[in-house]
Amino acid sequence: MGTRKKITVVGAGFYGSTTAQRLAEYDIFDTVVLTDIIEGKPAGLALDLNQSRPIEGFETKVVGVTTGPNGEGYEAIEGSDIVVITAGLPRKPGMSRMDLLEVNAKIVRQVSENVAKYAPNAVVIVVSNPLDEMTALTQQVTQFPRHRIVGQAGMLDTARFTNNVAEALAVPVASVKTLTLGSHGDTMVPVPSRCTVNGTPLTDLLPADKIEELVVRTRNGGAEVVALLKTGSAFYAPSAAAARMAKAIAEDAGAVLPVCAWVDGQYGISGVYLGVEAELGATGVRRVVETPLTEAELAALKEAAEAVRAKQSEVANL
Ligand SMILES: NC(=O)c1ccc[n+]([C@@H]2O[C@H](COP(=O)([O-])OP(=O)(O)OC[C@H]3O[C@@H](n4cnc5c(N)ncnc54)[C@H](O)[C@@H]3O)[C@@H](O)[C@H]2O)c1
């Protein structure tokens, strides 16, 4: 048990609390620390999760801590190997993720300052939106090496693409492989050329217009959930994605996953956090993995890079 790791989830809203639950139920961590600025909420959720341990059968201890505006309470995250940042407002119907930029930048800046101070060796997984910009901001504020900051978006967008394909063809999700790159927004790049069903290219199974419908639904996957919920955004699939990334980092086995990572020359793109496939380990991103793309897909990825580059340079001033 002594070698099991400590992980912190900042923000005990829907995303953070379901992430903490998944991480605890994996039963691979020693401690999951859950924090929020709401008095009592993280402690209440932690107690509730700990009381589920005899039934679910996990030993991981969940600790809930309320943090204050001047960093009070952050001592609890000391020694964390991994920190997941979920603090921030979610979208309401009709909003784009970019509408959250200013308000969430203030929150993520405050959280990042405390992460840098209290967990200086952690690998950080960012999920707050707008994702690509908040990932860049976290690196700018913490000044951690770029490979130790990684954003969660591609895992989720890829899972949504896979689910859409499986539903359209009425096949098990396990038989479907898809990939989504680019930004977690309007310039998301679902990659049909990398999609297969039981090894058969998707392009052999569906006409181009049907594939395009699935691509569009994938790009709007988050908004579709927001429009139905009306009071918040998706959290089951998003938390599954962040928890899986944390597991890959904790296991240090070099799993290759679609994530938001610092791109430095791959695909002819440099100097930007962007959705790409990357090998994850205990040090964060071990390397970005390039995959063959069609000309149109590569052009779309380059377009996404320029769109997020412009926004990422703005966040330093927020
Ligand atoms: N990357 C993705 O794929 C993805 C997917 C879904 C949601 N999100 C984003 O995740 C974020 C959280 O979503 P949610 O559904 O959990 O929202 P939520 O409103 O349920 O929870 C957010 C929590 O953050 C807390 N918080 C605010 N300021 C804080 C601070 N300074 N320190 C600590 N905690 C603070 C709030 O008190 C609240 O409990 C949103 O920004 C949302 O847009 C990202």
Coordinates of C-alpha atoms and ligand atoms in Angstrom, one line a residue:
M1 CA 0.0 0.0 0.0
G2 CA 3.0 2.3 0.8
T3 CA 3.7 2.8 -2.9
R4 CA 0.2 3.8 -3.8
K5 CA -0.1 7.4 -5.0
K6 CA -1.9 10.5 -3.8
I7 CA -4.2 12.3 -6.1
T8 CA -6.1 15.6 -5.7
V9 CA -9.2 16.7 -7.4
V10 CA -9.8 20.5 -7.2
G11 CA -13.5 21.4 -7.5
A12 CA -16.2 19.2 -6.0
G13 CA -19.0 19.9 -8.4
F14 CA -20.5 17.3 -10.8
Y15 CA -17.2 16.8 -12.7
G16 CA -14.9 16.7 -9.6
S17 CA -17.1 14.6 -7.4
T18 CA -17.7 11.9 -10.1
T19 CA -14.0 11.9 -10.9
A20 CA -13.2 11.4 -7.2
Q21 CA -15.6 8.5 -7.1
R22 CA -14.1 6.8 -10.2
L23 CA -10.6 7.3 -8.9
A24 CA -11.5 5.9 -5.5
E25 CA -13.3 2.9 -7.0
Y26 CA -10.3 2.1 -9.1
D27 CA -8.7 1.3 -5.8
I28 CA -5.2 2.0 -7.1
F29 CA -4.5 5.2 -5.1
D30 CA -3.7 5.6 -1.4
T31 CA -5.6 8.9 -1.0
V32 CA -8.0 11.0 -3.1
V33 CA -8.2 14.6 -1.8
L34 CA -11.3 16.4 -3.0
T35 CA -11.3 20.2 -2.5
D36 CA -13.8 23.0 -3.1
I37 CA -14.4 26.6 -1.9
I38 CA -17.9 25.6 -0.6
E39 CA -17.8 25.1 3.1
G40 CA -18.4 21.5 4.1
K41 CA -19.2 20.2 0.6
P42 CA -16.0 18.3 -0.1
A43 CA -15.9 16.9 3.4
G44 CA -19.5 15.7 3.1
L45 CA -18.9 14.1 -0.3
A46 CA -15.7 12.4 1.0
L47 CA -17.5 11.0 4.0
D48 CA -20.3 9.7 1.7
L49 CA -17.7 8.1 -0.6
N50 CA -15.8 6.5 2.3
Q51 CA -19.0 5.0 3.6
S52 CA -19.5 3.3 0.2
R53 CA -16.1 1.5 0.6
P54 CA -17.4 -1.6 2.4
I55 CA -20.0 -2.1 -0.4
E56 CA -17.9 -1.3 -3.4
G57 CA -14.9 -2.9 -1.8
F58 CA -12.1 -0.3 -2.1
E59 CA -9.5 0.8 0.4
T60 CA -8.6 4.2 -1.1
K61 CA -9.3 6.9 1.5
V62 CA -11.1 10.1 0.3
V63 CA -10.4 13.3 2.1
G64 CA -12.5 16.4 1.6
V65 CA -11.2 19.9 2.3
T66 CA -12.6 23.4 1.9
T67 CA -10.1 25.9 0.6
G68 CA -10.1 29.6 1.2
P69 CA -9.3 32.6 -1.0
N70 CA -5.8 32.9 0.4
G71 CA -4.9 29.3 -0.1
E72 CA -6.2 28.1 3.3
G73 CA -6.6 24.4 3.4
Y74 CA -4.2 23.7 0.5
E75 CA -1.7 22.0 2.8
A76 CA -3.9 19.0 2.4
I77 CA -2.8 18.5 -1.2
E78 CA 0.9 18.4 -0.3
G79 CA 2.7 15.4 -1.8
S80 CA 0.1 14.8 -4.5
D81 CA 1.5 12.9 -7.5
I82 CA -1.4 14.0 -9.7
V83 CA -3.8 17.0 -9.5
V84 CA -7.0 17.2 -11.5
I85 CA -8.3 20.8 -11.9
T86 CA -12.1 20.8 -12.4
A87 CA -12.8 24.1 -10.6
G88 CA -14.8 26.6 -12.7
L89 CA -18.2 27.3 -14.1
P90 CA -19.9 25.0 -16.6
R91 CA -21.8 26.1 -19.6
K92 CA -25.5 26.9 -19.7
P93 CA -27.7 26.3 -22.7
G94 CA -26.7 28.6 -25.6
M95 CA -23.2 29.3 -24.2
S96 CA -20.0 28.4 -26.0
R97 CA -17.1 27.1 -23.9
M98 CA -15.3 30.4 -24.8
D99 CA -17.9 32.4 -23.0
L100 CA -16.4 31.0 -19.8
L101 CA -12.9 32.3 -20.6
E102 CA -12.7 35.3 -18.2
V103 CA -14.5 33.9 -15.2
N104 CA -12.7 30.5 -15.3
A105 CA -9.3 32.1 -16.0
K106 CA -9.5 33.8 -12.6
I107 CA -10.5 30.6 -10.9
V108 CA -7.9 28.4 -12.6
R109 CA -5.2 31.1 -12.0
Q110 CA -5.9 31.0 -8.2
V111 CA -6.0 27.2 -8.1
S112 CA -2.7 26.9 -10.2
E113 CA -0.9 29.3 -7.9
N114 CA -1.7 27.0 -4.9
V115 CA -0.9 23.8 -6.9
A116 CA 2.5 25.2 -7.7
K117 CA 3.1 26.1 -4.1
Y118 CA 1.8 22.9 -2.4
A119 CA 2.2 20.2 -5.0
P120 CA 5.3 21.3 -7.0
N121 CA 6.1 17.8 -8.3
A122 CA 2.6 16.9 -9.5
V123 CA 1.4 16.0 -13.0
V124 CA -1.6 18.2 -13.6
I125 CA -4.7 17.2 -15.6
V126 CA -6.8 20.3 -16.5
V127 CA -10.5 19.9 -17.3
S128 CA -11.9 23.4 -16.7
N129 CA -13.2 25.1 -19.8
P130 CA -12.3 26.5 -22.3
L131 CA -10.0 23.5 -22.1
D132 CA -7.2 24.4 -24.4
E133 CA -6.8 27.9 -23.0
M134 CA -7.1 26.7 -19.3
T135 CA -4.4 24.1 -20.0
A136 CA -2.1 26.8 -21.3
L137 CA -2.9 29.1 -18.4
T138 CA -2.1 26.4 -15.9
Q139 CA 1.3 26.0 -17.4
Q140 CA 1.9 29.7 -17.5
V141 CA 1.0 30.2 -13.8
T142 CA 2.6 27.0 -12.4
Q143 CA 5.7 27.3 -14.6
F144 CA 5.8 23.5 -14.5
P145 CA 7.6 21.8 -17.4
R146 CA 5.1 21.6 -20.3
H147 CA 5.0 17.8 -20.3
R148 CA 3.7 17.8 -16.7
I149 CA 0.5 19.7 -17.7
V150 CA -2.0 17.9 -19.8
G151 CA -5.6 18.7 -20.7
Q152 CA -8.6 16.4 -20.9
A153 CA -10.7 16.7 -24.0
G154 CA -9.7 14.2 -26.7
M155 CA -10.6 11.2 -24.6
L156 CA -14.1 12.5 -24.2
D157 CA -14.6 13.7 -27.7
T158 CA -13.3 10.4 -29.0
A159 CA -15.6 8.4 -26.7
R160 CA -18.5 10.5 -28.0
F161 CA -17.5 9.8 -31.6
T162 CA -17.2 6.1 -30.8
N163 CA -20.6 6.0 -29.1
N164 CA -22.2 7.8 -32.1
V165 CA -20.7 5.3 -34.6
A166 CA -21.7 2.3 -32.5
E167 CA -25.3 3.6 -32.2
A168 CA -25.5 4.4 -35.9
L169 CA -24.4 0.9 -36.9
A170 CA -26.0 -0.9 -34.0
V171 CA -22.7 -2.6 -33.0
P172 CA -21.0 -2.9 -29.6
V173 CA -18.9 0.1 -28.6
A174 CA -16.0 -2.3 -28.1
S175 CA -15.9 -3.1 -31.8
V176 CA -15.5 0.6 -32.7
K177 CA -12.3 2.6 -32.8
T178 CA -12.4 6.4 -33.5
L179 CA -10.1 9.3 -33.0
T180 CA -10.7 13.0 -32.4
L181 CA -7.9 15.7 -32.4
G182 CA -7.7 19.5 -32.4
S183 CA -9.4 21.8 -30.0
H184 CA -12.2 21.1 -27.5
G185 CA -14.4 23.6 -29.3
D186 CA -15.4 24.7 -32.8
T187 CA -12.1 23.5 -34.3
M188 CA -12.4 20.0 -33.0
V189 CA -11.1 17.5 -35.6
P190 CA -12.8 14.1 -35.6
V191 CA -10.6 11.9 -37.8
P192 CA -12.8 9.5 -39.9
S193 CA -9.8 8.1 -41.7
R194 CA -8.7 6.5 -38.3
C195 CA -12.1 5.0 -37.6
T196 CA -12.8 1.3 -37.9
V197 CA -15.4 -1.2 -36.9
N198 CA -14.0 -4.6 -36.2
G199 CA -11.0 -3.5 -38.2
T200 CA -13.0 -2.4 -41.3
P201 CA -12.6 1.3 -42.2
L202 CA -15.7 3.3 -41.4
T203 CA -15.4 4.8 -44.8
D204 CA -16.3 1.4 -46.3
L205 CA -19.3 1.0 -44.0
L206 CA -21.1 4.4 -44.3
P207 CA -21.5 7.0 -47.0
A208 CA -19.6 10.3 -46.6
D209 CA -22.7 12.3 -45.8
K210 CA -23.6 9.9 -42.9
I211 CA -20.1 10.1 -41.6
E212 CA -20.2 13.9 -41.7
E213 CA -23.5 13.7 -39.7
L214 CA -21.7 11.7 -37.0
V215 CA -18.8 14.1 -37.1
V216 CA -21.1 17.1 -36.5
R217 CA -22.9 15.3 -33.7
T218 CA -19.5 14.6 -32.1
R219 CA -18.4 18.2 -32.4
N220 CA -21.7 19.3 -30.7
G221 CA -21.8 16.4 -28.2
G222 CA -21.3 18.6 -25.2
A223 CA -23.9 21.2 -26.3
E224 CA -26.4 18.4 -26.9
V225 CA -26.1 17.3 -23.2
V226 CA -26.2 20.9 -22.0
A227 CA -29.4 21.6 -23.9
L228 CA -31.1 18.6 -22.3
L229 CA -29.8 19.2 -18.7
K230 CA -30.4 23.0 -18.8
T231 CA -28.6 23.5 -15.5
G232 CA -25.1 22.3 -16.1
S233 CA -22.9 20.3 -18.4
A234 CA -22.0 16.6 -18.9
F235 CA -20.0 14.8 -16.2
Y236 CA -20.3 11.0 -16.5
A237 CA -18.3 10.7 -19.7
P238 CA -16.0 13.6 -18.9
S239 CA -15.1 12.2 -15.5
A240 CA -14.5 8.8 -17.0
A241 CA -12.0 10.4 -19.4
A242 CA -10.1 12.4 -16.7
A243 CA -10.0 9.4 -14.4
R244 CA -8.7 7.1 -17.2
M245 CA -5.9 9.7 -17.8
A246 CA -5.0 9.8 -14.1
K247 CA -4.9 6.0 -14.1
A248 CA -2.5 6.0 -17.1
I249 CA -0.2 8.4 -15.3
A250 CA -0.3 6.4 -12.1
E251 CA 0.3 3.1 -13.8
D252 CA 3.2 4.6 -15.8
A253 CA 2.7 1.9 -18.5
G254 CA 2.9 4.3 -21.5
A255 CA -0.8 4.2 -22.6
V256 CA -1.4 6.2 -25.7
L257 CA -4.5 8.4 -25.3
P258 CA -5.9 11.5 -27.1
V259 CA -5.2 14.4 -24.8
C260 CA -4.4 18.1 -24.9
A261 CA -0.6 18.2 -24.9
W262 CA 2.2 20.6 -25.8
V263 CA 3.0 20.2 -29.5
D264 CA 6.5 21.0 -30.5
G265 CA 7.1 20.2 -34.2
Q266 CA 4.7 17.3 -34.6
Y267 CA 2.5 17.6 -37.7
G268 CA 4.5 20.7 -38.6
I269 CA 2.9 22.5 -35.6
S270 CA 4.9 24.1 -32.8
G271 CA 4.4 26.0 -29.6
V272 CA 0.8 25.3 -28.7
Y273 CA -1.3 23.1 -26.4
L274 CA -3.5 21.0 -28.8
G275 CA -5.5 17.8 -28.9
V276 CA -3.2 15.1 -30.1
E277 CA -2.4 11.5 -29.2
A278 CA 0.3 11.2 -26.5
E279 CA 2.0 8.5 -24.5
L280 CA 1.3 9.1 -20.8
G281 CA 3.4 8.1 -17.8
A282 CA 4.5 9.1 -14.3
T283 CA 6.2 12.2 -15.7
G284 CA 3.1 13.3 -17.7
V285 CA 3.4 13.3 -21.5
R286 CA 6.3 11.1 -22.5
R287 CA 5.9 12.0 -26.1
V288 CA 3.4 13.1 -28.7
V289 CA 2.5 10.3 -31.1
E290 CA 1.9 11.3 -34.7
T291 CA -0.7 9.4 -36.7
P292 CA -1.2 9.4 -40.5
L293 CA -3.9 11.9 -41.5
T294 CA -5.5 12.8 -44.8
E295 CA -4.7 16.1 -46.4
A296 CA -8.0 17.6 -45.2
E297 CA -7.6 16.3 -41.7
L298 CA -4.1 17.7 -41.4
A299 CA -5.3 21.1 -42.7
A300 CA -8.1 21.1 -40.1
L301 CA -5.6 20.3 -37.4
K302 CA -3.4 23.2 -38.4
E303 CA -6.4 25.4 -38.5
A304 CA -7.3 24.3 -35.0
A305 CA -3.7 25.0 -33.8
E306 CA -3.8 28.6 -35.1
A307 CA -7.2 29.2 -33.6
V308 CA -6.1 28.0 -30.1
R309 CA -2.7 29.6 -30.4
A310 CA -4.3 33.1 -30.7
K311 CA -6.5 32.5 -27.7
Q312 CA -3.8 30.9 -25.6
S313 CA -1.5 33.9 -26.0
E314 CA -4.4 36.1 -24.6
V315 CA -4.9 34.1 -21.4
A316 CA -1.7 35.4 -19.9
N317 CA -3.4 38.7 -19.4
L318 CA -6.5 37.4 -17.8
Ligands
LIG1 N1 -12.7 19.3 -20.6 C1 -13.9 18.7 -20.7 O1 -14.1 17.8 -21.5 C2 -15.1 19.1 -19.9 C3 -16.3 18.4 -19.9 C4 -17.3 18.8 -19.0 C5 -17.1 19.9 -18.2 N2 -15.9 20.6 -18.2 C6 -15.7 21.8 -17.4 O2 -15.4 21.4 -16.0 C7 -15.7 22.4 -15.1 C8 -16.5 21.9 -13.9 O3 -17.8 21.4 -14.4 P1 -18.8 20.9 -13.3 O4 -20.0 20.3 -14.1 O5 -18.2 20.1 -12.3 O6 -19.3 22.3 -12.7 P2 -20.0 22.5 -11.2 O7 -20.6 23.9 -11.2 O8 -20.8 21.4 -10.9 O9 -18.7 22.5 -10.3 C9 -17.7 23.4 -10.3 C10 -17.1 23.5 -8.9 O10 -16.0 24.3 -8.9 C11 -15.9 25.0 -7.6 N3 -15.0 26.1 -7.6 C12 -15.2 27.4 -8.1 N4 -14.1 28.1 -7.8 C13 -13.2 27.3 -7.2 C14 -11.9 27.5 -6.7 N5 -11.3 28.7 -6.8 N6 -11.3 26.5 -6.1 C15 -11.9 25.3 -5.9 N7 -13.1 25.1 -6.4 C16 -13.8 26.1 -7.0 C17 -17.4 25.4 -7.4 O11 -17.7 25.7 -6.0 C18 -18.1 24.1 -7.9 O12 -18.4 23.2 -6.8 C19 -16.4 23.5 -16.0 O13 -15.5 24.5 -16.3 C20 -16.9 22.7 -17.2 O14 -17.1 23.6 -18.3 C21 -14.9 20.2 -19.0

